[in-house]
């Protein structure tokens, strides 16, 4: 019932805490065979000393009652790691929670909102973040996430209101996050290629990245065989941003002219403009039709965004090339400043965009991962460190979610 192995349960008692909450406290000790092992390398060594005061670990609730394991801890003298805390079979080193509790929490984080996790398990968000960091470190040590990579996407993702960045590498074929590091610098990207190694980097066939030249420079040196592409996700994101700028300018202009009702109506049109057409609701379709009638400039911006998205659906490269050329010509003379500027950018990256179309690299899986990572960074969890944020991304998108304890 406690979900522990290699553990002797000496007694179980009900205690009541200061607030009248009952809890179950199991007095346990490590079975002889699992005792006196270094918590870092798991090898067996002579004992060093034993702590005079017992320590408690939170376990999974039994019904509605919180459960704690209580044991005295000891230290061993490891030949490699010196005097270290001895491993206990029921918990990860340094944790105040049992492994079963931590795996359950990590699994829940992958499948439910954090407020649900915190309420169900009765833990603070900060504890959840620490748990996720430990579970990810534990599981990452057992798998090689960089094996077999062929097509990857490299992405800069901002957090803390755009003040800080993570560099994320996604496997284009599985949609999995395979590597993440803090800061968007050449040094960070070089660290990824160091981890990957020259042999595996030579196996990369395609690298998708946003428009950042420094990424392209590093890739050219470290993955010389890869075709560099600019994928749909980033290009459409640029167009979406340009469209939003056009809309904001028009809202401000209406306000300045005293047309407050029209300004408010246009402000409410944001989602109708930004959504993919198949996902529009009836009301949003009506909003768009209204914009087409009353606001030619904004509707033109909308069509420009949609047309650019359509280029990535072209099957033939020649079609895509013609469409892209036509788009650039149209955007240049559309008299909407953000799109005139975008036309210049797109022209610069024409070749990389067509690379993505040619190699069919508009991948829904990696886009879903990108969208998820951006959502993750936007939520106000107050990540106390980039490492905590990376662990959360690795857990939920890196294939490191543990199985639920007790289900095989
Ligand atoms: Zn050791």
PDB file of N, CA, C and O and ligand atoms in Angstrom, residues 38-43 45 78-82 84, ligand 1:
ATOM      1  N   UNK A  38      25.955   4.425  -1.834  1.00  0.00           N
ATOM      2  CA  UNK A  38      26.163   5.833  -2.173  1.00  0.00           C
ATOM      3  C   UNK A  38      24.959   6.320  -2.971  1.00  0.00           C
ATOM      4  O   UNK A  38      24.511   5.649  -3.895  1.00  0.00           O
ATOM      5  N   UNK A  39      24.430   7.492  -2.632  1.00  0.00           N
ATOM      6  CA  UNK A  39      23.233   7.974  -3.312  1.00  0.00           C
ATOM      7  C   UNK A  39      23.540   8.484  -4.723  1.00  0.00           C
ATOM      8  O   UNK A  39      22.647   8.762  -5.495  1.00  0.00           O
ATOM      9  N   UNK A  40      24.814   8.591  -5.046  1.00  0.00           N
ATOM     10  CA  UNK A  40      25.155   9.060  -6.397  1.00  0.00           C
ATOM     11  C   UNK A  40      25.512   7.921  -7.335  1.00  0.00           C
ATOM     12  O   UNK A  40      25.135   7.930  -8.496  1.00  0.00           O
ATOM     13  N   UNK A  41      26.272   6.933  -6.860  1.00  0.00           N
ATOM     14  CA  UNK A  41      26.679   5.868  -7.772  1.00  0.00           C
ATOM     15  C   UNK A  41      26.058   4.518  -7.415  1.00  0.00           C
ATOM     16  O   UNK A  41      26.241   3.544  -8.150  1.00  0.00           O
ATOM     17  N   UNK A  42      25.327   4.453  -6.293  1.00  0.00           N
ATOM     18  CA  UNK A  42      24.603   3.236  -5.890  1.00  0.00           C
ATOM     19  C   UNK A  42      25.520   2.072  -5.502  1.00  0.00           C
ATOM     20  O   UNK A  42      25.051   0.966  -5.292  1.00  0.00           O
ATOM     21  N   UNK A  43      26.823   2.317  -5.418  1.00  0.00           N
ATOM     22  CA  UNK A  43      27.691   1.233  -4.987  1.00  0.00           C
ATOM     23  C   UNK A  43      27.721   1.183  -3.465  1.00  0.00           C
ATOM     24  O   UNK A  43      27.402   2.157  -2.794  1.00  0.00           O
ATOM     25  N   UNK A  45      29.272   0.852   0.291  1.00  0.00           N
ATOM     26  CA  UNK A  45      30.482   1.291   1.002  1.00  0.00           C
ATOM     27  C   UNK A  45      30.266   1.220   2.507  1.00  0.00           C
ATOM     28  O   UNK A  45      29.129   1.120   2.958  1.00  0.00           O
ATOM     29  N   UNK A  78      31.971   7.029   0.220  1.00  0.00           N
ATOM     30  CA  UNK A  78      32.125   6.497  -1.140  1.00  0.00           C
ATOM     31  C   UNK A  78      33.550   6.760  -1.594  1.00  0.00           C
ATOM     32  O   UNK A  78      34.087   7.831  -1.358  1.00  0.00           O
ATOM     33  N   UNK A  79      34.121   5.784  -2.290  1.00  0.00           N
ATOM     34  CA  UNK A  79      35.503   5.942  -2.734  1.00  0.00           C
ATOM     35  C   UNK A  79      35.594   7.074  -3.770  1.00  0.00           C
ATOM     36  O   UNK A  79      36.589   7.762  -3.877  1.00  0.00           O
ATOM     37  N   UNK A  80      34.523   7.236  -4.532  1.00  0.00           N
ATOM     38  CA  UNK A  80      34.550   8.250  -5.573  1.00  0.00           C
ATOM     39  C   UNK A  80      33.958   9.583  -5.106  1.00  0.00           C
ATOM     40  O   UNK A  80      34.472  10.652  -5.424  1.00  0.00           O
ATOM     41  N   UNK A  81      32.866   9.532  -4.342  1.00  0.00           N
ATOM     42  CA  UNK A  81      32.121  10.755  -4.035  1.00  0.00           C
ATOM     43  C   UNK A  81      32.326  11.279  -2.608  1.00  0.00           C
ATOM     44  O   UNK A  81      31.702  12.254  -2.215  1.00  0.00           O
ATOM     45  N   UNK A  82      33.178  10.588  -1.833  1.00  0.00           N
ATOM     46  CA  UNK A  82      33.433  11.066  -0.474  1.00  0.00           C
ATOM     47  C   UNK A  82      32.301  10.702   0.466  1.00  0.00           C
ATOM     48  O   UNK A  82      31.576   9.736   0.240  1.00  0.00           O
ATOM     49  N   UNK A  84      28.872  10.851   1.642  1.00  0.00           N
ATOM     50  CA  UNK A  84      27.586  11.250   1.059  1.00  0.00           C
ATOM     51  C   UNK A  84      26.443  10.548   1.771  1.00  0.00           C
ATOM     52  O   UNK A  84      26.628   9.533   2.432  1.00  0.00           O
TER      53      UNK A  84
HETATM   54 ZN1  LIG B   1      29.461   7.226  -5.081  1.00  0.00          ZN
END
